[in-house]
Short mmCIF file of C-alpha atoms in Angstrom, two decimals:
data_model
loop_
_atom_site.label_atom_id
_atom_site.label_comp_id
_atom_site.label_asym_id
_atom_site.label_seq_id
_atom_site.Cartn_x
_atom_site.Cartn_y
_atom_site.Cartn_z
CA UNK A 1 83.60 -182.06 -13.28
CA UNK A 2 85.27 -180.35 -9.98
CA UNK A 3 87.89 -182.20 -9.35
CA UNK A 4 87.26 -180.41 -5.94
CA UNK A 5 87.28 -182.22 -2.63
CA UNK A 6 86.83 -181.50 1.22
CA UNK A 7 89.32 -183.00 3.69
CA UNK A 8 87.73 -184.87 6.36
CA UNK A 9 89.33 -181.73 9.29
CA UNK A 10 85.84 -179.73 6.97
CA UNK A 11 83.40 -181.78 8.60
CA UNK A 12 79.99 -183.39 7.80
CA UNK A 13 80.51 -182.07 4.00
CA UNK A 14 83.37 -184.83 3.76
CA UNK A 15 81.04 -187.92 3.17
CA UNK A 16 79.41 -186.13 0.34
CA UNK A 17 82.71 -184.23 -1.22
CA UNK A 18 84.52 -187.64 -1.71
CA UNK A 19 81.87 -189.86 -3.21
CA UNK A 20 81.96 -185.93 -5.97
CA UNK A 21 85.56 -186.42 -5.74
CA UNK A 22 85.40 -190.07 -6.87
CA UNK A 23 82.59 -189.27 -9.63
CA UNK A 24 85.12 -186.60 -10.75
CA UNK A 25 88.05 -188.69 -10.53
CA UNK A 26 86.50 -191.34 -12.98
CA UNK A 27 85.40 -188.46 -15.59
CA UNK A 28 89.24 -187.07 -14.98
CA UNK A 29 90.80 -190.41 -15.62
CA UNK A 30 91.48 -189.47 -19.89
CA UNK A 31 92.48 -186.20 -18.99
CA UNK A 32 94.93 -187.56 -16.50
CA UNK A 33 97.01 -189.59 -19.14
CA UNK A 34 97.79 -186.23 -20.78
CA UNK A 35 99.67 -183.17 -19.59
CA UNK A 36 97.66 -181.88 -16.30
CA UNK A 37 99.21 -179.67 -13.57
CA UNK A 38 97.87 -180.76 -10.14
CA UNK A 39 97.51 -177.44 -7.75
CA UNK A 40 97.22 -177.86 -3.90
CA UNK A 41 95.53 -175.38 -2.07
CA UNK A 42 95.40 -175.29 1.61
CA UNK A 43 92.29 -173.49 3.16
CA UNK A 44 92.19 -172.01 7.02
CA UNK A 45 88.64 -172.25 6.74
CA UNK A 46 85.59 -173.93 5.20
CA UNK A 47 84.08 -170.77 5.06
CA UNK A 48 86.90 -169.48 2.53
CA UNK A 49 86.21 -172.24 -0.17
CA UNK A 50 84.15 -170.29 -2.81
CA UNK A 51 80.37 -171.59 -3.25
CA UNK A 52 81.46 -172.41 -6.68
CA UNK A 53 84.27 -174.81 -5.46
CA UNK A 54 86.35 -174.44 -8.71
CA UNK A 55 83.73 -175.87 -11.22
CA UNK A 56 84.21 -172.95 -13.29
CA UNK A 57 87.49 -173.09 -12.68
CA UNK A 58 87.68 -176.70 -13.76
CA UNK A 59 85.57 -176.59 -16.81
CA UNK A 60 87.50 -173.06 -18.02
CA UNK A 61 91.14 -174.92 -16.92
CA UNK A 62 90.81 -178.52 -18.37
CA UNK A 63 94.20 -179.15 -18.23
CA UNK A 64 94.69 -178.20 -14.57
CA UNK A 65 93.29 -179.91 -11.60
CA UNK A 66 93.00 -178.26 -8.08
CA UNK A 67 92.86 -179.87 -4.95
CA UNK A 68 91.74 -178.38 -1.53
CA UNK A 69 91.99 -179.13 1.74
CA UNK A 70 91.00 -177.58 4.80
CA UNK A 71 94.09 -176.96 7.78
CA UNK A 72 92.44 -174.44 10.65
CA UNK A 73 93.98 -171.22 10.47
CA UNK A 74 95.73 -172.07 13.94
CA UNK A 75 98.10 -174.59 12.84
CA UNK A 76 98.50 -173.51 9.54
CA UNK A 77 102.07 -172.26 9.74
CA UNK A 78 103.00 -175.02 11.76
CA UNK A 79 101.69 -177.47 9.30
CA UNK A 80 103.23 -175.48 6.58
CA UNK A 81 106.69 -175.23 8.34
CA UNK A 82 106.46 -179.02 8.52
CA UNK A 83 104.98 -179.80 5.45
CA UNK A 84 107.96 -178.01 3.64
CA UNK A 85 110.44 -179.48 5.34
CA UNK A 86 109.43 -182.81 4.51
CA UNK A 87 108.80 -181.74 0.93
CA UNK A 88 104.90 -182.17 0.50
CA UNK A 89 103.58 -178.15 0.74
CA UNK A 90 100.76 -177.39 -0.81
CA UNK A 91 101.17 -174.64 -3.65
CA UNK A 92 99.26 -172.33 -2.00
CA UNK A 93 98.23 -172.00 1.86
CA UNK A 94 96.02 -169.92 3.27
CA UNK A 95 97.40 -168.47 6.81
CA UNK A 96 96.84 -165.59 9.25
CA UNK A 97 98.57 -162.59 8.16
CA UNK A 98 100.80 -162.37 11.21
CA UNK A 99 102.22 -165.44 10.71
CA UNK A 100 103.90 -164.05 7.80
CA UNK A 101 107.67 -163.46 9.19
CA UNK A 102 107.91 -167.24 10.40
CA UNK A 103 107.16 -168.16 7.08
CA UNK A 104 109.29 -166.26 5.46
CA UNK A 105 112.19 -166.48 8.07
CA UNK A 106 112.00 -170.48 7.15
CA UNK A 107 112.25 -170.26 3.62
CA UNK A 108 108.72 -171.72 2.87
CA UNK A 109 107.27 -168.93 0.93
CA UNK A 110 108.35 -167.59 -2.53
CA UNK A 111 108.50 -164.05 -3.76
CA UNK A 112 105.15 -163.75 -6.65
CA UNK A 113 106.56 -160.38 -7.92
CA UNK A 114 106.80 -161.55 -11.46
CA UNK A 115 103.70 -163.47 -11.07
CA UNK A 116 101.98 -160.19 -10.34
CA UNK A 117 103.47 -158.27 -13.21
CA UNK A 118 102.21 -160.62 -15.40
CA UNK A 119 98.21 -160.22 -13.59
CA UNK A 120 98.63 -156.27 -14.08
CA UNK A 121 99.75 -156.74 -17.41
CA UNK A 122 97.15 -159.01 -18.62
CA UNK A 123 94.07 -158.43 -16.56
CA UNK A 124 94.63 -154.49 -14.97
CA UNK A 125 90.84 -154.36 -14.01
CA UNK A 126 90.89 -157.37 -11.73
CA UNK A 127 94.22 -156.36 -10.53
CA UNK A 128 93.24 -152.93 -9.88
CA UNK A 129 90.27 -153.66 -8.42
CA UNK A 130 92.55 -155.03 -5.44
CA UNK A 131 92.74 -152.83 -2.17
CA UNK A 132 96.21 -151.53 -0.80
CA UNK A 133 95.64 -153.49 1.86
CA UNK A 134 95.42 -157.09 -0.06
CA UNK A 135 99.45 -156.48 -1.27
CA UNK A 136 100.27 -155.30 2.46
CA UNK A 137 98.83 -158.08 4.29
CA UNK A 138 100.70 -160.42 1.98
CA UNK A 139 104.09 -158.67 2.10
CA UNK A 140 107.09 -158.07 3.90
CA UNK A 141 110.09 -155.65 3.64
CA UNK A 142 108.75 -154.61 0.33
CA UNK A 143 108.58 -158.25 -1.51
CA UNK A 144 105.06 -159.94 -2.04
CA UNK A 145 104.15 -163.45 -1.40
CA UNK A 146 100.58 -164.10 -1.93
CA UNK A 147 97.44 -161.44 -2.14
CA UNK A 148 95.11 -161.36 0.75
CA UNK A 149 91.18 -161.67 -0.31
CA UNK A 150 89.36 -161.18 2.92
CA UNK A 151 90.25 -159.27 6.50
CA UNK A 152 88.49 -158.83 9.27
CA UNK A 153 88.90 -155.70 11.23
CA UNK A 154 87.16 -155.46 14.78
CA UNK A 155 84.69 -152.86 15.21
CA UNK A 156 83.97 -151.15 18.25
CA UNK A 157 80.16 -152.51 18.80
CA UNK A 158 77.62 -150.89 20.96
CA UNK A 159 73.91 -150.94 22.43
CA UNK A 160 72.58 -148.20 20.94
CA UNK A 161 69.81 -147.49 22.55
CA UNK A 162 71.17 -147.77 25.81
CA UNK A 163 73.58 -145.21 25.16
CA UNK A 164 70.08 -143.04 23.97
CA UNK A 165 68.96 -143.62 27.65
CA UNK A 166 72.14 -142.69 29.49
CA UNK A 167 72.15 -139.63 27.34
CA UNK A 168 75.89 -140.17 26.27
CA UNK A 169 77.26 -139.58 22.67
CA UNK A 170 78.80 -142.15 20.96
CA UNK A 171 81.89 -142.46 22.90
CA UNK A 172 85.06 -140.60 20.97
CA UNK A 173 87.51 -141.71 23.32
CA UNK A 174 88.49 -144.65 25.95
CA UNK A 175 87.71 -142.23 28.28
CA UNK A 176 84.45 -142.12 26.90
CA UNK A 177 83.91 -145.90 26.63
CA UNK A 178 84.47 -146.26 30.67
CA UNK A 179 82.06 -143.21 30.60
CA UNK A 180 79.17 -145.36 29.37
CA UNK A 181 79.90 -149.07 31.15
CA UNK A 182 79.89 -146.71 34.14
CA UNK A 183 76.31 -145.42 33.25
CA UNK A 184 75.08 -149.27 32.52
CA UNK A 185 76.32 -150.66 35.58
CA UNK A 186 73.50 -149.56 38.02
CA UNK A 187 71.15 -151.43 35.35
CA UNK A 188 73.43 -154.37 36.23
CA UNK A 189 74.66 -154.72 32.65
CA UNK A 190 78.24 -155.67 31.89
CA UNK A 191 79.77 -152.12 30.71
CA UNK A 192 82.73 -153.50 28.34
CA UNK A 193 83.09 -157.42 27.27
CA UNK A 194 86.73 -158.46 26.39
CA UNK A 195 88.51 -161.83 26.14
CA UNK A 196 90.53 -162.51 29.41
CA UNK A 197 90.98 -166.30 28.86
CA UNK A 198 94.05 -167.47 27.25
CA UNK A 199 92.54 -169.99 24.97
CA UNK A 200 93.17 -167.41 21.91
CA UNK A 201 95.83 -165.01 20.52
CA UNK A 202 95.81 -161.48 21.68
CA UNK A 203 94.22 -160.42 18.74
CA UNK A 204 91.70 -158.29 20.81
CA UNK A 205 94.28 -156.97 23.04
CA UNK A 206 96.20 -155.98 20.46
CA UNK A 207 93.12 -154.30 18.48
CA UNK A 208 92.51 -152.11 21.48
CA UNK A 209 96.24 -151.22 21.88
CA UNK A 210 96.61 -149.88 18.50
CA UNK A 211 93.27 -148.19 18.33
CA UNK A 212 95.03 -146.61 21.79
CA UNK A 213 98.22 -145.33 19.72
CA UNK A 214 100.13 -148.46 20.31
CA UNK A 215 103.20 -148.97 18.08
CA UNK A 216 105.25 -151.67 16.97
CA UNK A 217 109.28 -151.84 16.04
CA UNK A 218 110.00 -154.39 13.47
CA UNK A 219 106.85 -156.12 14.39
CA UNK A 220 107.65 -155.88 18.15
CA UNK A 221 104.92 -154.68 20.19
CA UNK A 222 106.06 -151.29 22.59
CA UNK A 223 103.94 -152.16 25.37
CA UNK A 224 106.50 -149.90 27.75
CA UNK A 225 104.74 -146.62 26.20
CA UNK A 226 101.90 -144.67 26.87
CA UNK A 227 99.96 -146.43 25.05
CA UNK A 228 100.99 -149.43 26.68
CA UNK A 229 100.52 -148.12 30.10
CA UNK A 230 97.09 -146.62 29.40
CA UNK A 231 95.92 -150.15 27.55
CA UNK A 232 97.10 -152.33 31.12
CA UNK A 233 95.24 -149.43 32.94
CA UNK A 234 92.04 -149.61 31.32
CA UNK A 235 91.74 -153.34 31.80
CA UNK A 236 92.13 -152.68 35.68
CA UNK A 237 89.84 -150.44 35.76
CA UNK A 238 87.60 -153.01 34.02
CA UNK A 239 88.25 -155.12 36.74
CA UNK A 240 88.51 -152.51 39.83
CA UNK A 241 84.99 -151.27 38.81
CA UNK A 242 83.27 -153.93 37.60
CA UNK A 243 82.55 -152.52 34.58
CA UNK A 244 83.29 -156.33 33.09
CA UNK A 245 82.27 -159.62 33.57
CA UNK A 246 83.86 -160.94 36.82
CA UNK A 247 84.38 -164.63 35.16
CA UNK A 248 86.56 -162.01 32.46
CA UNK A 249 89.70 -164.57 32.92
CA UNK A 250 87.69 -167.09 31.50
CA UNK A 251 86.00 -165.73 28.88
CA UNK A 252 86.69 -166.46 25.44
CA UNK A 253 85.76 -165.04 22.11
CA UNK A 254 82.85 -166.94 22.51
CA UNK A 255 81.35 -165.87 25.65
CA UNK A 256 82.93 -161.91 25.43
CA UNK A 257 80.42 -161.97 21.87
CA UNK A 258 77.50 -163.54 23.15
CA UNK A 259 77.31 -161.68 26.05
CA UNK A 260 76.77 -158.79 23.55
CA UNK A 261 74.22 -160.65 21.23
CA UNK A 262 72.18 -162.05 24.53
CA UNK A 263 71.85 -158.53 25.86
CA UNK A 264 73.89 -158.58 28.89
CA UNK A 265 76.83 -156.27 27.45
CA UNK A 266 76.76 -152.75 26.31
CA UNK A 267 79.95 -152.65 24.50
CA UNK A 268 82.40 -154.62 22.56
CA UNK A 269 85.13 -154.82 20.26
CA UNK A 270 83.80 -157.79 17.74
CA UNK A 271 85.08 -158.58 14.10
CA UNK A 272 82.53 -157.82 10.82
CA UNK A 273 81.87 -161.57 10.56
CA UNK A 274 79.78 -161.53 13.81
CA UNK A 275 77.41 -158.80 12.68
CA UNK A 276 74.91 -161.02 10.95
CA UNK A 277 74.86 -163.17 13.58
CA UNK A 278 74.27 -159.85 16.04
CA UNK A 279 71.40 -158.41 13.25
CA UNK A 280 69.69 -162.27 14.01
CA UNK A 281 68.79 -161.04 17.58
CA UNK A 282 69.19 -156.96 18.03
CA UNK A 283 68.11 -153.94 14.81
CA UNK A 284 71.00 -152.48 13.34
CA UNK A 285 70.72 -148.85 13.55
CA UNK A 286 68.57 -148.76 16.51
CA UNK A 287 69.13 -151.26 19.12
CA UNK A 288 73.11 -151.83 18.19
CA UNK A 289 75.60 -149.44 16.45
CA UNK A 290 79.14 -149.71 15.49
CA UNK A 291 82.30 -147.77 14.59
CA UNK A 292 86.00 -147.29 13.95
CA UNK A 293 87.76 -148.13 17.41
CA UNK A 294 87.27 -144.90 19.81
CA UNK A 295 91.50 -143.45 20.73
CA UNK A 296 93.04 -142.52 23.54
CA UNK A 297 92.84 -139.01 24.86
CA UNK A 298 96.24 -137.34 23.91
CA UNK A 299 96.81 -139.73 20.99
CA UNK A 300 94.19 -139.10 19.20
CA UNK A 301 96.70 -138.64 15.59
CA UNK A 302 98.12 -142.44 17.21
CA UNK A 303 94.99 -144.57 16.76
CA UNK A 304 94.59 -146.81 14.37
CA UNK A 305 92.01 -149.50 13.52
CA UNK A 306 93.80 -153.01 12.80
CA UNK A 307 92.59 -155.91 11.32
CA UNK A 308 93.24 -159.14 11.06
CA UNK A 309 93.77 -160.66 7.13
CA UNK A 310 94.40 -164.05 5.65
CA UNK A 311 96.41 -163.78 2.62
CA UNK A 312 96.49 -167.01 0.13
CA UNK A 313 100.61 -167.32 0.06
CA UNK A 314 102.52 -169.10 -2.69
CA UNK A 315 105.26 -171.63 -1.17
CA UNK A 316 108.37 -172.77 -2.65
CA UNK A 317 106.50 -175.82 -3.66
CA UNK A 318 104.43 -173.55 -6.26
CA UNK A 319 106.63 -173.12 -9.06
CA UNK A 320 104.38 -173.38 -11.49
CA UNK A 321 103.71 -169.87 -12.28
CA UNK A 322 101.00 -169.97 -14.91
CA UNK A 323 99.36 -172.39 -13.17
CA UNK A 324 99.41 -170.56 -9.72
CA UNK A 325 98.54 -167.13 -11.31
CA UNK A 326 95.45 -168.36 -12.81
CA UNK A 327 94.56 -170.30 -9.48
CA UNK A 328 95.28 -166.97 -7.84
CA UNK A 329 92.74 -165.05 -10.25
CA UNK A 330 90.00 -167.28 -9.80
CA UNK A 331 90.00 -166.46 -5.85
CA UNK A 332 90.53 -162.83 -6.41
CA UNK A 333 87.26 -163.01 -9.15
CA UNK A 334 84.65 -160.45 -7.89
CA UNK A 335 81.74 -162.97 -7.49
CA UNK A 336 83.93 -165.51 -5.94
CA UNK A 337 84.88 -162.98 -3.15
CA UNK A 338 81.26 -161.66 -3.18
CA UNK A 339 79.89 -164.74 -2.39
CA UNK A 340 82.29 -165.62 0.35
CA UNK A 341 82.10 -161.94 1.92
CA UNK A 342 78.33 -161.29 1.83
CA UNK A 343 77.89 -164.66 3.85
CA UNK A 344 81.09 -165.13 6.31
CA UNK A 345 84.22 -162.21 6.02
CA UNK A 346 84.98 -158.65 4.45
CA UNK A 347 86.57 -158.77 1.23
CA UNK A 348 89.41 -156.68 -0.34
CA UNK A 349 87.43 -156.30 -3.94
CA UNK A 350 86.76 -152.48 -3.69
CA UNK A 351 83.52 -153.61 -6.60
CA UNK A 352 82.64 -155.64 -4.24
CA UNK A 353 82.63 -153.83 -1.12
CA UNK A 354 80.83 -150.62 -2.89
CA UNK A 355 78.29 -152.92 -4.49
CA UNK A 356 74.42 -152.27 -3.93
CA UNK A 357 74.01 -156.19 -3.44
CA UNK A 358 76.68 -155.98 -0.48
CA UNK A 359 75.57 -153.41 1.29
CA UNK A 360 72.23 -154.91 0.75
CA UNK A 361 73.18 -157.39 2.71
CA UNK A 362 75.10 -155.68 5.38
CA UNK A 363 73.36 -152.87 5.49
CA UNK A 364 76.53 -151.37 7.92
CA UNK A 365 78.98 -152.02 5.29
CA UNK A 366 79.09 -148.32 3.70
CA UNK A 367 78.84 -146.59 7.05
CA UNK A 368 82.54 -148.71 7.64
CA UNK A 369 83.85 -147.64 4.60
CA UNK A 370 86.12 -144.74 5.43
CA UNK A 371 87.58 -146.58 8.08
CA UNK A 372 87.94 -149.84 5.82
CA UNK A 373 90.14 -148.07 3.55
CA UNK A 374 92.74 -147.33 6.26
CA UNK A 375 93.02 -150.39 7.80
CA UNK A 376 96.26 -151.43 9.65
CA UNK A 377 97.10 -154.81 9.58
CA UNK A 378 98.37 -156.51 12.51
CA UNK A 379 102.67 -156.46 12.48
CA UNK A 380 104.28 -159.91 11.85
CA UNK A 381 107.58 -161.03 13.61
CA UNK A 382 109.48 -164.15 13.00
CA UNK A 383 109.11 -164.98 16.77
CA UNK A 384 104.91 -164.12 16.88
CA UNK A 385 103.91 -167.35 19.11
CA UNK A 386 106.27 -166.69 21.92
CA UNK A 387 105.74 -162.91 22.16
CA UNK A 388 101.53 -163.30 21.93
CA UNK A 389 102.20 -165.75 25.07
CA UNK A 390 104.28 -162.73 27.11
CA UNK A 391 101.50 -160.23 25.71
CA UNK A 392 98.73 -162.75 27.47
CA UNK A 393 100.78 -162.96 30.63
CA UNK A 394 100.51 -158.87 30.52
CA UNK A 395 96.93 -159.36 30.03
CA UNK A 396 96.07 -161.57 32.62
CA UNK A 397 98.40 -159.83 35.01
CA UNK A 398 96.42 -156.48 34.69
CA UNK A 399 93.10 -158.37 35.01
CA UNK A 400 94.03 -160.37 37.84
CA UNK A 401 96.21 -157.12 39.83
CA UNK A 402 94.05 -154.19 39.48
CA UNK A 403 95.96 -152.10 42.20
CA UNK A 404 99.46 -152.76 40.49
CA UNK A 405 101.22 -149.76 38.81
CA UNK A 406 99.94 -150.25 35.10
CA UNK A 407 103.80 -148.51 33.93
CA UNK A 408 105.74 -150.89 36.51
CA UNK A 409 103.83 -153.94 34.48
CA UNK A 410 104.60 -152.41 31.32
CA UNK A 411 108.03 -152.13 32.01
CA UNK A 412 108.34 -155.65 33.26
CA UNK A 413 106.55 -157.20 30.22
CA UNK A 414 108.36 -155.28 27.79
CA UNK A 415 112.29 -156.46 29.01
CA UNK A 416 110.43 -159.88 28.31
CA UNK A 417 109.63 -159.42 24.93
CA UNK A 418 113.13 -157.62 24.25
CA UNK A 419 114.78 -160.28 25.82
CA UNK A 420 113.04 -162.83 23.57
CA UNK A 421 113.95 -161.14 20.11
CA UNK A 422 117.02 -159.97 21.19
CA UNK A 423 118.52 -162.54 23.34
#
């Protein structure tokens, strides 16, 4: 008896998950004429929703029923924003960590502090067994709303053995990375892959910026800085030297990670949850390589490696705490997160993450593991949507005006932004 069910936005599983959902329905019906708390949790993807699908949960919980559905992690604060105001939130939603502030700036997410106490108190080894970073990613000016399971950090991601024949060193700095897409260009390669297109977030952008030194004030991005100035001026020289791909404007995440995986490009910032897919086609270790992001020359003590997260937040609509806590605790449960992070994204279960079985089956998992203990997550701000938009104005602007003074853009951009969340 799951009680578990698959909305029809999760695909081809749908036909299947309802005719379970009706079998369990029908062997739920005497439960449902006693007491039995009815949880909502909102997924941002498939790939999220634990193999086990809350059986265990389910047969362990009799006298709670959970019930999933999947909203894509791109409209999930939207839907949230709207779902609370009309008074049908889930109880818990699952949402990217940056859209945290506008959350919380609406009134739709509710402080778990006591909720927490009560995990440490009872169960410190699962509790403890949390990374820093699964409180940070779920928090903001010091109060905690959720716990964040998985995040995926970008690596910096390069050929390998193409590096061997140029007779470069892993590159240490930007400087270096130009270095190398300089030395594969004769061999007509594409030196450096990024996302130019609009059809995303400037999550890459922003990886590279703070890898570069780039900081943020109360979530606002200081592009007018030298970080700033030296991330706008290595995506013209991208461009004036075509060290990239020339249909770069149009390139998604899609065709910036393929060109990596189909050979064509020697280097590439790409998130953990590609490299399977990259170990399908190239040998880890000796065609393709990876590491923390390289940093900019000068600001070397700047650089940092950010990553994305997706924390499981508690709304306002999920006041039942015991209920919620023990929902909570069954997603945080080692093999749960096991499961979903050896086949899909990096968990924040330090057992996991050390296990032999994990690194079994990404084999580059402990070489990341210094770095993945000092990850930086992305900064949240209440007004996230319209700055990313000014960010991939900067973007394109750099990619499409190579010649243009990189500090004259930056300072342009940045009276944008300030205008925005100050105005």
């Amino acid at each position: 008896m799951t009680g578990f069910r698959y909305s029809r936005r999760s695909g081809a599983a749908a036909a299947g998950a309802v005719l379970a959902a009706g079998v369990a329905f029908g062997a739920l019906q005497p439960a449902l004429a006693q007491d039995v708390t009815e949880i909502t949790v909102w997924f941002g993807r498939e790939n999220f929703i634990p193999a086990d699908a809350f059986e265990t949960f389910h047969a362990e919980n009799p006298d709670i029923r959970v019930t999933t559905d999947v909203i894509p992690l791109e409209q999930s604060v939207a839907d949230t924003l709207r779902a609370a105001r009309a008074g049908r939130a889930p109880d818990i939603v699952q949402t990217p960590a940056d859209g945290l502030a506008p959350l919380v700036a609406q009134g739709a997410v509710r402080d778990i502090g006591p909720l927490l106490e009560k995990w440490q108190e009872e169960d410190p080894d699962s509790y403890n067994d949390l990374s820093q970073t699964a409180w940070d990613m779920a928090s903001l000016d010091g109060t905690t709303y959720g716990v964040t399971l998985f995040a995926g950090p970008f690596w910096y991601t390069y050929r390998a053995d193409w590096l061997e024949e140029a007779g470069l060193d892993v590159p240490e700095t930007w400087d270096d990375v130009l270095d190398f897409a300089r030395a594969v260009k004769d061999e007509g390669r594409v030196g450096f892959a990024v996302v130019g297109s609009r059809a995303h977030d400037p999550v890459w952008f922003l990886s590279i910026f703070m890898a570069m030194g780039g900081q943020f004030e109360n979530g606002v991005p200081q592009l007018d800085s030298e970080a700033g100035h030296y991330l706008l001026s290595f995506y013209q020289t991208l461009v004036r030297e075509e060290l990239t791909s020339q249909d770069v404007l149009a390139w998604d995440s899609g065709a910036m990670r393929a060109s990596f995986i189909n050979g064509d490009a020697a280097q590439a910032m790409i998130g953990d949850n590609i490299y399977p897919t990259i170990q399908e086609t190239l040998t880890w270790g000796e065609e393709w390589n990876g590491s923390a992001p390289p940093v900019r020359p000068g600001g070397e003590d700047e650089g940092r490696t950010m990553t994305l997260g997706w924390p499981f937040l508690v709304t306002e609509n999920g006041e039942n705490d015991e209920a919620v806590l023990k929902v909570l605790r069954y997603l945080a449960d080692a093999d749960n997160v096991a499961e979903v992070s050896m086949r899909y994204q990096p968990g924040t279960v330090l057992s996991v993450f050390e296990s032999e079985e994990y690194n079994a089956a990404k084999p580059w998992a402990s070489q990341f593991a210094p770095a993945f203990a000092e990850l930086a997550p992305l900064p949240t701000h209440p007004r996230q949507s319209q700055i990313y938009q000014i960010l991939l104005d900067a973007m394109q602007e750099a990619l499409q005006n190579p010649d243009r003074d990189a500090a004259e853009l930056a300072v342009e951009q940045q009276a944008r932004i300030d205008e925005l969340v100050n105005g």
